[in-house]
Coordinates of C-alpha atoms in Angstrom, one line a residue:
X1 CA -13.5 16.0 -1.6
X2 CA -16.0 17.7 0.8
X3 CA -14.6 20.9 3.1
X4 CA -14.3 19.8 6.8
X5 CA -15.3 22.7 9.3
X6 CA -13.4 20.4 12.1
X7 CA -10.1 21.2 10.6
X8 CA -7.7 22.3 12.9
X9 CA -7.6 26.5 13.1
X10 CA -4.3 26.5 13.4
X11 CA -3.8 25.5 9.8
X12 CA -3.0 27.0 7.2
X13 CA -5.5 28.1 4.9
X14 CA -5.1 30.1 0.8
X15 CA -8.0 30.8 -1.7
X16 CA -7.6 29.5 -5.1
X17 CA -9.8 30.7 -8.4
X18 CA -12.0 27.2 -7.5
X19 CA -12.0 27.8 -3.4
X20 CA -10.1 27.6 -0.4
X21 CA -7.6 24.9 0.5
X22 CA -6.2 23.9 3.8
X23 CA -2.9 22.3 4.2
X24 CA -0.5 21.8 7.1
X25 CA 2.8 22.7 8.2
X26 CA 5.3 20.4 8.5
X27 CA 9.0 20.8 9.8
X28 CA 8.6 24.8 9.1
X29 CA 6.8 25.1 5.8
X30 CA 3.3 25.0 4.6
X31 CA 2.0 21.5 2.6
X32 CA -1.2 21.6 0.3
X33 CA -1.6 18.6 -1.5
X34 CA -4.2 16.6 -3.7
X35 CA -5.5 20.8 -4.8
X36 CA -7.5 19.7 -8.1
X37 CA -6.4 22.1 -11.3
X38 CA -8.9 20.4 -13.7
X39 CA -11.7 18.1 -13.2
X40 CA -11.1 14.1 -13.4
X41 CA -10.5 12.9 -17.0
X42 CA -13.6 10.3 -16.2
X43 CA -16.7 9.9 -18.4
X44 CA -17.3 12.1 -20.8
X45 CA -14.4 13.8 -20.4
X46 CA -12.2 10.5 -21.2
X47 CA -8.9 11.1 -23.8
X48 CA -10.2 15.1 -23.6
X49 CA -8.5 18.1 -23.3
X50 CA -8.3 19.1 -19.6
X51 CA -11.2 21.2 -18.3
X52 CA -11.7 23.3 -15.3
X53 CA -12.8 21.5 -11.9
X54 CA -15.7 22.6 -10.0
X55 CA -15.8 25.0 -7.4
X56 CA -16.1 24.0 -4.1
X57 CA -18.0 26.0 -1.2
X58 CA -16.2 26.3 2.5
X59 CA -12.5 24.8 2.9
X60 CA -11.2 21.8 1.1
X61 CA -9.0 20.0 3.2
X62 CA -5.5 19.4 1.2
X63 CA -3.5 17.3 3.3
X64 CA -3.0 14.5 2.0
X65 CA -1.8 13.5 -1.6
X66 CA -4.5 13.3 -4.2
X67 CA -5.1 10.4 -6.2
X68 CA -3.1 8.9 -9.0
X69 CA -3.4 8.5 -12.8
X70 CA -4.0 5.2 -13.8
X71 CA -1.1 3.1 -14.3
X72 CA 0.4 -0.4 -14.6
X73 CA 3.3 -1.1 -11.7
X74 CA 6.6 -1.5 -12.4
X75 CA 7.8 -4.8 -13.1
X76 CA 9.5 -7.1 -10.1
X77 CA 12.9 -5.8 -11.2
X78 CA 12.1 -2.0 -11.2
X79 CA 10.0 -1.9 -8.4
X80 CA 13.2 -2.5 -5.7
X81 CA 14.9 0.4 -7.3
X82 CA 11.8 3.0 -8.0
X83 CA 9.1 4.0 -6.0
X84 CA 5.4 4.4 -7.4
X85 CA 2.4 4.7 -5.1
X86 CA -0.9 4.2 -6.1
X87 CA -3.4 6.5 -5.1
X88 CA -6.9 5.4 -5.9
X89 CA -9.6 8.0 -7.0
X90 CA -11.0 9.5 -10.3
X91 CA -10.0 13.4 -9.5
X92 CA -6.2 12.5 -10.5
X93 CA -5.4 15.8 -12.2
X94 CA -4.1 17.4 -9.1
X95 CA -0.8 18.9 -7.5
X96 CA 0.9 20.2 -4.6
X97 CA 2.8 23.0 -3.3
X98 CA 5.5 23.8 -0.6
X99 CA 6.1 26.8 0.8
X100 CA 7.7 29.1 3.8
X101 CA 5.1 31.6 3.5
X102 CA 1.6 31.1 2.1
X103 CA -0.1 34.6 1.5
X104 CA 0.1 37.5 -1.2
X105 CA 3.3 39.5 -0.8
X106 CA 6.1 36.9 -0.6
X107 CA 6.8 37.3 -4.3
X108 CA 8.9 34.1 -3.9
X109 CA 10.6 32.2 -6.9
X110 CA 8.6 29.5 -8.0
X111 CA 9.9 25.8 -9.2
X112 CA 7.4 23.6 -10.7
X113 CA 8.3 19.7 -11.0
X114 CA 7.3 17.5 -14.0
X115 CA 8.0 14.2 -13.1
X116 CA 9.1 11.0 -15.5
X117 CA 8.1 7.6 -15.8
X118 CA 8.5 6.7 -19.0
X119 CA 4.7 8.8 -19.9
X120 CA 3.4 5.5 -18.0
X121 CA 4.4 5.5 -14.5
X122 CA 5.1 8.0 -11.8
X123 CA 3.2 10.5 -9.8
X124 CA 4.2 13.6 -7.8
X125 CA 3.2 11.6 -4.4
X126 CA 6.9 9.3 -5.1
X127 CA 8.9 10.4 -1.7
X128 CA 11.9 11.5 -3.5
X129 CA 9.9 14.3 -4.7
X130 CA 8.9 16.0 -1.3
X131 CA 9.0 19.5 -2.2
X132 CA 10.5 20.6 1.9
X133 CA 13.9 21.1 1.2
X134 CA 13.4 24.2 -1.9
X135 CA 10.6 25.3 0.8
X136 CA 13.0 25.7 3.5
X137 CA 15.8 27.8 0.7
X138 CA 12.8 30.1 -0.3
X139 CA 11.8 28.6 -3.2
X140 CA 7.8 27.8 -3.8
X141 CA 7.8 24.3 -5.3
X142 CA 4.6 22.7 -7.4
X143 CA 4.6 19.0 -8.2
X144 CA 1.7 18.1 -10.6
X145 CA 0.3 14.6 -12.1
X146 CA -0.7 14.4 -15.6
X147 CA -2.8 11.5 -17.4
X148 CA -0.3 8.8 -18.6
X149 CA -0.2 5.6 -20.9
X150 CA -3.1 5.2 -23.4
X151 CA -5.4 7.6 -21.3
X152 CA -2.5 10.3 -21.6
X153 CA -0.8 9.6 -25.0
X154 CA -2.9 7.0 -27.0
X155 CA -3.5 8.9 -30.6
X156 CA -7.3 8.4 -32.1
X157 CA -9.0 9.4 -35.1
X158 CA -12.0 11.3 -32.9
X159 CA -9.7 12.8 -30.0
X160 CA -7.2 15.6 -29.9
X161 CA -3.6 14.3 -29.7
X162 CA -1.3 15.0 -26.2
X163 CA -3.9 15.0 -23.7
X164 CA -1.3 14.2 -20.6
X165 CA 0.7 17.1 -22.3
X166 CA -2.1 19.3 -22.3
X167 CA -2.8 18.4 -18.5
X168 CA 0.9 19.8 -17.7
X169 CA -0.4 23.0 -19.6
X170 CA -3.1 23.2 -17.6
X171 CA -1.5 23.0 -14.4
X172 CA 1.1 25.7 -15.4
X173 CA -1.8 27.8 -16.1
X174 CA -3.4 27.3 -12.8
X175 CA 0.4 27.9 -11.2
X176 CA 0.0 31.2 -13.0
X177 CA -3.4 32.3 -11.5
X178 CA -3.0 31.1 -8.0
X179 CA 0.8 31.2 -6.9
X180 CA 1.0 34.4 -5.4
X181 CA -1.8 33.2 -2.9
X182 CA 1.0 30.8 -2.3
X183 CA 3.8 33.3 -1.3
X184 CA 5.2 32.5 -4.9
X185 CA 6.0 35.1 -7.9
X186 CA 4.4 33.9 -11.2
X187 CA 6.6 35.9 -13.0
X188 CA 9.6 33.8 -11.6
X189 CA 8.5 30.1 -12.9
X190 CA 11.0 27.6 -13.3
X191 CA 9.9 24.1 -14.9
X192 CA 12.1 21.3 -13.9
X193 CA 11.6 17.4 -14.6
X194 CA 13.6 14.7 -15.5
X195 CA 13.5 11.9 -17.8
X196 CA 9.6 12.0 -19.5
X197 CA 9.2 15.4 -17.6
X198 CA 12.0 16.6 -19.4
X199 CA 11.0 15.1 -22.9
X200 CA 7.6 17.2 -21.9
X201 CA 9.6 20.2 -21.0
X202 CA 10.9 20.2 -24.5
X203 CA 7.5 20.0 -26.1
X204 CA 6.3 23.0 -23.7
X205 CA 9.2 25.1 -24.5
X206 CA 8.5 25.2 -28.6
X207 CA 4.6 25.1 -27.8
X208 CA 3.4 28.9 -28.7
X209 CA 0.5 28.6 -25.7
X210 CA 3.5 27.6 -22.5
X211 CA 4.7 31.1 -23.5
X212 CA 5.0 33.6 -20.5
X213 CA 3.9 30.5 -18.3
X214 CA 7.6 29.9 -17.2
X215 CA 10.7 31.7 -17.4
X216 CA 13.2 29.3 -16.7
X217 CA 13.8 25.4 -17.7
X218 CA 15.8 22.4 -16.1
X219 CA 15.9 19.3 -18.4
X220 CA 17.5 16.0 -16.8
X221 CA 18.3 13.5 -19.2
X222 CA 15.9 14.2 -21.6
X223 CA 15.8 15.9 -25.0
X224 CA 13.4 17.9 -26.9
X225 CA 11.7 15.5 -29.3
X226 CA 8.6 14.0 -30.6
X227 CA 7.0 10.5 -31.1
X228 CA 6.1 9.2 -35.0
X229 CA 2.4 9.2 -35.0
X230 CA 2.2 6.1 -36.9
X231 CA 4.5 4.1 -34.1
X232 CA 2.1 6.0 -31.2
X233 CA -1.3 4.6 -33.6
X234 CA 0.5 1.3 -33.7
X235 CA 0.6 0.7 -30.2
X236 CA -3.1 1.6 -29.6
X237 CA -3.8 -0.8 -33.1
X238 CA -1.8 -3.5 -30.9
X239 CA -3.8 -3.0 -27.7
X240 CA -7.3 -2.4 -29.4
X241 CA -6.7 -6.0 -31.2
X242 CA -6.4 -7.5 -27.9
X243 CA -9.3 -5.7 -26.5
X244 CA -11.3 -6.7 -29.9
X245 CA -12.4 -3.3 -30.2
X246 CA -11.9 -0.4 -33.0
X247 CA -9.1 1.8 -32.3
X248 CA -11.3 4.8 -31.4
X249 CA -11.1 7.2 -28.4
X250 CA -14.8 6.4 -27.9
X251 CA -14.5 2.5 -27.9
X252 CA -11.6 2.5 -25.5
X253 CA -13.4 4.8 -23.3
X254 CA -16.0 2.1 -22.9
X255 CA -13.3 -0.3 -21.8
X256 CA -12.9 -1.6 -17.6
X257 CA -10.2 1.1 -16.8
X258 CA -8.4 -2.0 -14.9
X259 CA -8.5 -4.6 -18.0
X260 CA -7.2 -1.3 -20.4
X261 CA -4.3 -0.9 -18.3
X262 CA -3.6 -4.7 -18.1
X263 CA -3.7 -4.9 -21.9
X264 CA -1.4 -2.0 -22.2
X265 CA 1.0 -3.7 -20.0
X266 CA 0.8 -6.5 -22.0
X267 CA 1.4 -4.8 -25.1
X268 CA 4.0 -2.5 -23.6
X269 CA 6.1 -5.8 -21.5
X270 CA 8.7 -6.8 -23.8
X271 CA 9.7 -2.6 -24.2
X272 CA 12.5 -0.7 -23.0
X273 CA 15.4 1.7 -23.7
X274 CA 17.0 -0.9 -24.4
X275 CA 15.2 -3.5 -27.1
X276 CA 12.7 -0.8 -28.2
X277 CA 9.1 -1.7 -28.6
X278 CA 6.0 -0.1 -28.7
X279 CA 5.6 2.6 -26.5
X280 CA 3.3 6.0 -26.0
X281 CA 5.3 9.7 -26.8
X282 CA 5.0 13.1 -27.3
X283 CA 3.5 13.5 -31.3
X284 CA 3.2 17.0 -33.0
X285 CA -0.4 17.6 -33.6
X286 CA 0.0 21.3 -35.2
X287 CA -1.9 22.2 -32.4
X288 CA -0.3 22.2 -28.9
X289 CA 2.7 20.8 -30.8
X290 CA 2.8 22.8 -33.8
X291 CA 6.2 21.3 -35.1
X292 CA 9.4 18.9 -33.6
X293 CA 10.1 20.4 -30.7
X294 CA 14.1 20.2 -31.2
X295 CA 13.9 21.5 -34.4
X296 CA 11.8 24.6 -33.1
X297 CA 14.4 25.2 -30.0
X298 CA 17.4 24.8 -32.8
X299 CA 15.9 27.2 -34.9
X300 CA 15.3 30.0 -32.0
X301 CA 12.3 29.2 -30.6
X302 CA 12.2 30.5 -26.3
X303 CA 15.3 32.4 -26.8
X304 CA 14.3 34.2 -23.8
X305 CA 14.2 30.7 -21.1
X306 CA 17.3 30.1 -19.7
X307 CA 18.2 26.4 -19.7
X308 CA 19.8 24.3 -17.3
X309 CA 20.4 20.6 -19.0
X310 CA 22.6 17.7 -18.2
X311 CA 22.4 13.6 -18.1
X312 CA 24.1 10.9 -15.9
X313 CA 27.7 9.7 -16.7
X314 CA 25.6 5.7 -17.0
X315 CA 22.2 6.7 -18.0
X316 CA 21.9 3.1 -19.7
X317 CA 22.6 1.3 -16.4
X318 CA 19.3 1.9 -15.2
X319 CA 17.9 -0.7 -18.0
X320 CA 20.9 -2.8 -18.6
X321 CA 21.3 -4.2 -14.7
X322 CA 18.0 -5.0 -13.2
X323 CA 17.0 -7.5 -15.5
X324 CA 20.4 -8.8 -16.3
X325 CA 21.0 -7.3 -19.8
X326 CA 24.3 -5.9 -19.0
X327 CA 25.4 -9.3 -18.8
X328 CA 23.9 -10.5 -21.8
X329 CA 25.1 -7.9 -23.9
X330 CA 28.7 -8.7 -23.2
X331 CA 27.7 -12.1 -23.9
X332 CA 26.7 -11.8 -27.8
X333 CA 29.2 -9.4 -28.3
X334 CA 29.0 -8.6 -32.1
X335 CA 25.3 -9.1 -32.4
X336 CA 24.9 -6.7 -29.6
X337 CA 27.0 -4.3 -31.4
X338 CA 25.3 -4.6 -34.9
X339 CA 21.8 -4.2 -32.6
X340 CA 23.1 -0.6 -31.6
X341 CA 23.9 0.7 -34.9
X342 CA 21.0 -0.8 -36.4
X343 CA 19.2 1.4 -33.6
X344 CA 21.2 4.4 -34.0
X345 CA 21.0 4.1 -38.3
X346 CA 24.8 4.3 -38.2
X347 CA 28.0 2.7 -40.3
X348 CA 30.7 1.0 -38.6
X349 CA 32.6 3.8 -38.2
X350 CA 31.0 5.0 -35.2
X351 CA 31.5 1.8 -32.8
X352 CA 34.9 1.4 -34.4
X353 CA 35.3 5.1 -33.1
X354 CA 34.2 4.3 -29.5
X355 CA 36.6 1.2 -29.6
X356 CA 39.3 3.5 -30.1
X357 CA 38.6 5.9 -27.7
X358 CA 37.8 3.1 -24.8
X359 CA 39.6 -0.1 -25.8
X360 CA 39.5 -1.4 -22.2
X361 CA 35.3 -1.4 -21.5
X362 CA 33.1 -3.9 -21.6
X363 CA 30.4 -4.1 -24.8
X364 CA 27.6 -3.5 -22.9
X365 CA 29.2 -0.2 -21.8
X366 CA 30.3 0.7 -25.2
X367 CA 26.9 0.1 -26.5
X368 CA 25.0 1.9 -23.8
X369 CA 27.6 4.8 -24.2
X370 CA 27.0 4.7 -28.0
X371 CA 23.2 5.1 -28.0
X372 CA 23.0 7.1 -24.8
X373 CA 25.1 9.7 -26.9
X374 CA 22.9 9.5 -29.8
X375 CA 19.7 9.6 -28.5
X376 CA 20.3 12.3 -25.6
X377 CA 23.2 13.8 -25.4
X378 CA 24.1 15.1 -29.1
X379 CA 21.0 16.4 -29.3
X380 CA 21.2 18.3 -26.0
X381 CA 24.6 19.4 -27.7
X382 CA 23.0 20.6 -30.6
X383 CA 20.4 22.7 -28.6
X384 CA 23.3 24.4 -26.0
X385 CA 25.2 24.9 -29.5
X386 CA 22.6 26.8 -31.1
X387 CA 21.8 28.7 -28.2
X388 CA 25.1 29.7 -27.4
X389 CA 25.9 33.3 -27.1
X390 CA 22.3 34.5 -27.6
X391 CA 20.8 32.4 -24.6
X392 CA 21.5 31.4 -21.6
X393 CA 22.5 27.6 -21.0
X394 CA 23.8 25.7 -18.7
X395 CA 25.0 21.8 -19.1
X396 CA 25.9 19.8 -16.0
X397 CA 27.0 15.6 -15.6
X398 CA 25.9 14.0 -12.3
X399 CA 28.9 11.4 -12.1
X400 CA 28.6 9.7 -8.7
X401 CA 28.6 5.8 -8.9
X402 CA 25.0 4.1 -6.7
X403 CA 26.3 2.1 -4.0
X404 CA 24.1 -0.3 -5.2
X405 CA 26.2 -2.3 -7.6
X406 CA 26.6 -2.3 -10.6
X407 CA 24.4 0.8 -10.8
X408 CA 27.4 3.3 -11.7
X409 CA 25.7 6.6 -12.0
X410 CA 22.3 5.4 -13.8
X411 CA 19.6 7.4 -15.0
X412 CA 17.3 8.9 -12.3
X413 CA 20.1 8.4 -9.4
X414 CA 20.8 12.7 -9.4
X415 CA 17.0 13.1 -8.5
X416 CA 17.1 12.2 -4.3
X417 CA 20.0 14.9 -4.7
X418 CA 18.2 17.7 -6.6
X419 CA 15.8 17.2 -4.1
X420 CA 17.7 16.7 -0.7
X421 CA 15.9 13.9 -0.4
X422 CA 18.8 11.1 -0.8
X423 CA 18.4 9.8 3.1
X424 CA 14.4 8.9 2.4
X425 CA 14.0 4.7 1.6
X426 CA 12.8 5.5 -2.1
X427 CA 16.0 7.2 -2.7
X428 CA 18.6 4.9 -1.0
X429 CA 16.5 2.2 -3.4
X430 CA 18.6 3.8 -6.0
X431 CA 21.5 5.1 -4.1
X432 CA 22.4 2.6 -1.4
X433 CA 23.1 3.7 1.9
X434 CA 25.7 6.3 3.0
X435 CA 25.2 9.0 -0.4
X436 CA 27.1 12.2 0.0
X437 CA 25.4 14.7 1.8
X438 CA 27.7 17.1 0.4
X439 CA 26.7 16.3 -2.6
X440 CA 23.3 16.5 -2.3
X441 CA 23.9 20.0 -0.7
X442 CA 25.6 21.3 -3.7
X443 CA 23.0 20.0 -6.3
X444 CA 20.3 20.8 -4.4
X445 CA 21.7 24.4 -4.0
X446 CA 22.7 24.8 -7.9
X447 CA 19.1 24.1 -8.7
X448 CA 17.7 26.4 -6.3
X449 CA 20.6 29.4 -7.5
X450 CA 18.9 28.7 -10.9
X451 CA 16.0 29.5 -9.9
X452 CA 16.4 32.8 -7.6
X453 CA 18.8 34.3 -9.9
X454 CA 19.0 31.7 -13.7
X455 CA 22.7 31.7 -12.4
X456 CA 23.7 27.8 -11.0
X457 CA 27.2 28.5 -10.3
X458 CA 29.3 27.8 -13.5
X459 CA 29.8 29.4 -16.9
X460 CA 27.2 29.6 -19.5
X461 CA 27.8 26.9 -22.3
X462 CA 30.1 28.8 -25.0
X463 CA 32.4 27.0 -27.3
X464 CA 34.8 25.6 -25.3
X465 CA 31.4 23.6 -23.6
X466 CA 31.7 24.2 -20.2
X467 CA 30.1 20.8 -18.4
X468 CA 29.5 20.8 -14.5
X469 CA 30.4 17.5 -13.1
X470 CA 28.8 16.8 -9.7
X471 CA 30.5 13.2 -9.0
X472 CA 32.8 12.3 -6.2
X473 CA 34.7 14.8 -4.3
X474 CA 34.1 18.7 -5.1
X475 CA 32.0 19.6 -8.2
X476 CA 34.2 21.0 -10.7
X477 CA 33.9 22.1 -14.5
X478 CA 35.2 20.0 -17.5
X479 CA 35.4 21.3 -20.5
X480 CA 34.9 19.1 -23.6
X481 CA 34.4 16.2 -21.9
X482 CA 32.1 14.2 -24.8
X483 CA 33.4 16.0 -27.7
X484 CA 35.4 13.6 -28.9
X485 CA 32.6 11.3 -28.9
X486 CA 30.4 13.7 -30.2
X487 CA 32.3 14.5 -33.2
X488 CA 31.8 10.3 -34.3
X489 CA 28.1 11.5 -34.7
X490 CA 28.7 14.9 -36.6
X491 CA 30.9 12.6 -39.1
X492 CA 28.1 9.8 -39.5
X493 CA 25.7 13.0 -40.0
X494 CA 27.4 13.9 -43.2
X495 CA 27.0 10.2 -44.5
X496 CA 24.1 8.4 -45.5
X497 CA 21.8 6.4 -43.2
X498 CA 22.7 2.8 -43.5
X499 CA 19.3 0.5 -44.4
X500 CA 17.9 -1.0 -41.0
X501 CA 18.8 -4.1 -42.4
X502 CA 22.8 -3.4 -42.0
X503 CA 23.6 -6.2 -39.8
X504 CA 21.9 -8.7 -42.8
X505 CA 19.4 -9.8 -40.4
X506 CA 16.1 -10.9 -42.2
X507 CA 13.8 -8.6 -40.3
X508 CA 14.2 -5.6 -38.2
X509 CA 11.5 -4.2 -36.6
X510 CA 10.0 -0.4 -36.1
X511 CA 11.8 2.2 -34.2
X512 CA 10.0 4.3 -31.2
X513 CA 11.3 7.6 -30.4
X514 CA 10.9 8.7 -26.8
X515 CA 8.2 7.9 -24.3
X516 CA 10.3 8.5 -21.0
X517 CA 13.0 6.5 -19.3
X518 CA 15.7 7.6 -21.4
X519 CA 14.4 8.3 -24.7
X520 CA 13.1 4.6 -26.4
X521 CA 16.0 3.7 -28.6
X522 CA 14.9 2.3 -32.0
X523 CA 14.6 -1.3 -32.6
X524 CA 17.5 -3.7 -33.6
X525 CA 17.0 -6.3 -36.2
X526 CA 14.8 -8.6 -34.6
X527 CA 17.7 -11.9 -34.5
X528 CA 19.3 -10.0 -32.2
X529 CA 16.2 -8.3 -30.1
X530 CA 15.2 -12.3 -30.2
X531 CA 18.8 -13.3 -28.7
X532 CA 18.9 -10.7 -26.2
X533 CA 15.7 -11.6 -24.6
X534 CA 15.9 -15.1 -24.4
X535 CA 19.7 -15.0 -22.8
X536 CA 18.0 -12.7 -20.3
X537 CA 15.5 -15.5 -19.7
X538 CA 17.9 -18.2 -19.4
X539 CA 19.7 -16.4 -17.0
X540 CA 17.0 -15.8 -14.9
X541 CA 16.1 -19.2 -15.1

């Protein structure tokens, strides 16, 4: 973007290593947005690592957000709940900042946001992420976008693995050099992101090169974990058979960046938390990802981050309701059921368990209970476990019910709170008119305590797990509240895994691990993944 001379004086205006930006101010606090931190991932520099972007003579103007990564849209059914702007351009590998007082000296505490999407959708320009709110309480707040899909995550044979991962790097790294410019302190970092920027958060806090680049950690409803390389090569086989190319870094790069992100949504259509699928993640690469990143956190690794970590009381919601699964499930019942275990690699034991804990709920909730536990929050557990009394963690439960129905409290509906953002249109997408202010207040605030001080205003986990539960009314701490669901999966642990053919269907099909949303639950037998999809269809019909 060329510097413009004609820019109001008013303005204001901070030097970064590359040259100056100008942004605005808006309702008290200073906006820069679209500030490159690496050049665009275009041409030769396709499925690369990220590399420094040009320097720029006179004053870049930042006002306006900078362009998106390449991305297919949501489909119909997600698109009236979540918001995704496109913003066209090749120089995507950008980010923002807000805050109350640009120039050295502030030595403000810094909050950088990673957003989600499932590693193939999102941007930092989504409204719920405005950044004024932490500006106005002090705090200096970076959103970022990284590459995404094939361009961020696809694995090849003659290109380094994690280059969306390594784009986040990057961006911490320019949040290091240039923040105080910004008013903000870069020793006082906190990374927060939820969902796929939480997954990524995971990855950053066992990768040996984040160290010292953040000091604090907020991960929302999503664990540390990494992707099987072979499932992450097999969706890139899938979409490189369709393209009648080789599966090669070098031969997608030659690919229409249009007809690459259609095939990938074709590949990627029939995929969800839910049924599995194929689907892009996080893969260690004994480089940038050395080893699994929950293993490394278990086993001491960023003892010195505090942690702040939670989920939604209904994470499964989010994929169960919009394309009328929820119904479905309750519809085939047992083959459902033998679906989830089949995903989870359990016995009966554990469903039986759940039963008997909640005889009165429906099967859809008792099998989006059952994997949500499995899949994020026993091993969230198992982190604030072995951190406990050595580090400092934190574990909250956003429990308030959309007023859209049938919602409940569904993955991604804490986020318009965290931010104070819950009266914009993207949020009440989610929320429904009339959400708590109060509520939103005392999030909003918890985060931003964490962040000043890596106190949010409750005990540190110990073992009688302290949980914060921000729901209806005052937030208030439970203690225990999923231990006696947890403790189904710490008995299954000490049995062994059940063949993926448990349910005696003739096939089953792979299992993803995460890529975003919640984390990709494995694939049940493929009877029931068939059954599922076509009730869906007839009831859409």
């Amino acid at each position: 973007m060329a510097a413009d001379a004609d820019l109001p004086a008013h303005d204001p205006v901070v030097a970064t290593p590359y040259g100056a930006v100008r942004g605005r101010y808006e309702k008290g606090v200073a906006v820069f947005r679209g500030i490159p931190y690496a050049a665009p991932p275009f041409g030769p520099r396709r499925f690369l690592p990220p590399v420094p972007p040009e320097a720029w003579a006179g004053v870049r103007d930042a006002g306006a957000f900078g362009p998106t990564p390449p991305k297919p849209p949501y489909s119909e059914a997600f698109a009236r709940l979540l918001a995704d702007p496109v913003v066209p351009g090749d120089d995507c590998l950008n980010l923002n900042v807000w805050t109350p007082e640009p120039g050295r000296g502030a030595r403000l505490p810094v909050m950088v946001w990673i957003h989600g999407g499932a590693l193939t959708r999102g941007s930092s320009a989504v409204p719920v992420y405005d950044g004024h709110s932490f500006a106005r309480d002090g705090v200096v707040l970076v959103s970022l976008n990284y590459r995404l899909g094939v361009e961020g995550y696809g694995l090849f044979p003659d290109a380094p693995a994690n280059p969306g991962l390594r784009d986040q790097l990057a961006a911490l790294e320019w949040v290091r050099a240039s923040v105080a410019e910004f008013g903000g302190d870069p020793d006082r970092v906190t990374v927060f992101g939820e969902s796929a920027g939480a997954i990524s958060i995971g990855a950053l806090l066992a990768a040996p090169r984040a160290r010292g680049l953040f000091h604090r950690a907020v991960l929302q409803s999503g664990p540390p974990e990494a992707g099987d390389r072979d499932k992450v090569r097999r969706m890139v086989r899938r979409m490189a058979a369709r393209l009648k190319v080789p599966a090669t870094a070098e031969a997608f790069a030659a690919v229409d960046r249009e007809l690459l992100l259609r095939t990938q949504a074709e590949v990627g259509r029939l995929s969800s938390p839910v049924l599995g699928g194929p689907a892009f993640g996080i893969v260690v690469d004994g480089d940038l990802v050395p080893h699994d990143p929950l293993e490394a956190l278990v086993g001491g690794a960023s003892p010195d981050v505090d942690l702040l970590m939670g989920w939604t009381s209904e994470e499964y919601r989010l994929w169960l309701v919009p394309g009328g699964l929820l119904e479905s499930v309750d519809r085939l019942g047992p083959v459902a059921l033998a679906g989830a275990m089949a995903r989870c690699r359990c016995g009966h034991e554990v469903p039986r368990g759940y039963r008997a804990l909640h005889p009165a709920v429906s099967t859809a909730d008792l099998v989006g209970q059952m994997v949500t536990d499995h899949l994020l929050r026993v091993p969230l557990h198992r982190l604030a476990d072995a951190r406990s009394g050595s580090s400092r963690t934190y574990v909250y439960e956003f429990a308030w019910p959309s007023n859209v129905p049938d919602l409940g409290a569904c993955h991604a509906l804490e986020l318009g709170f965290v931010f104070d953002t819950s009266d914009v249109p993207e949020s009440e997408r989610l929320a429904g008119e009339g959400a708590p202010q109060e509520l939103a207040d005392a999030m909003h605030s918890a985060w931003v305590r964490f962040a000043v001080d890596g106190e949010p205003g409750w005990q540190t986990w110990d073992d009688t797990h302290p949980v914060r539960v921000f729901g209806s009314g005052e937030p208030h701490t439970v203690h225990g509240p999923r231990d006696r669901e947890l403790a189904l999966w710490d008995a299954e642990s000490g049995r062994p895994a059940p063949p993926a053919g448990l349910t005696g269907a003739a096939e089953s099909a792979p299992m993803p691990r995460a890529s975003g949303g919640l984390p990709m639950w494995g694939a049940a037998p493929l009877s029931a993944v068939r059954r599922l999809r076509n009730s869906g269809r007839a009831r859409r019909s």
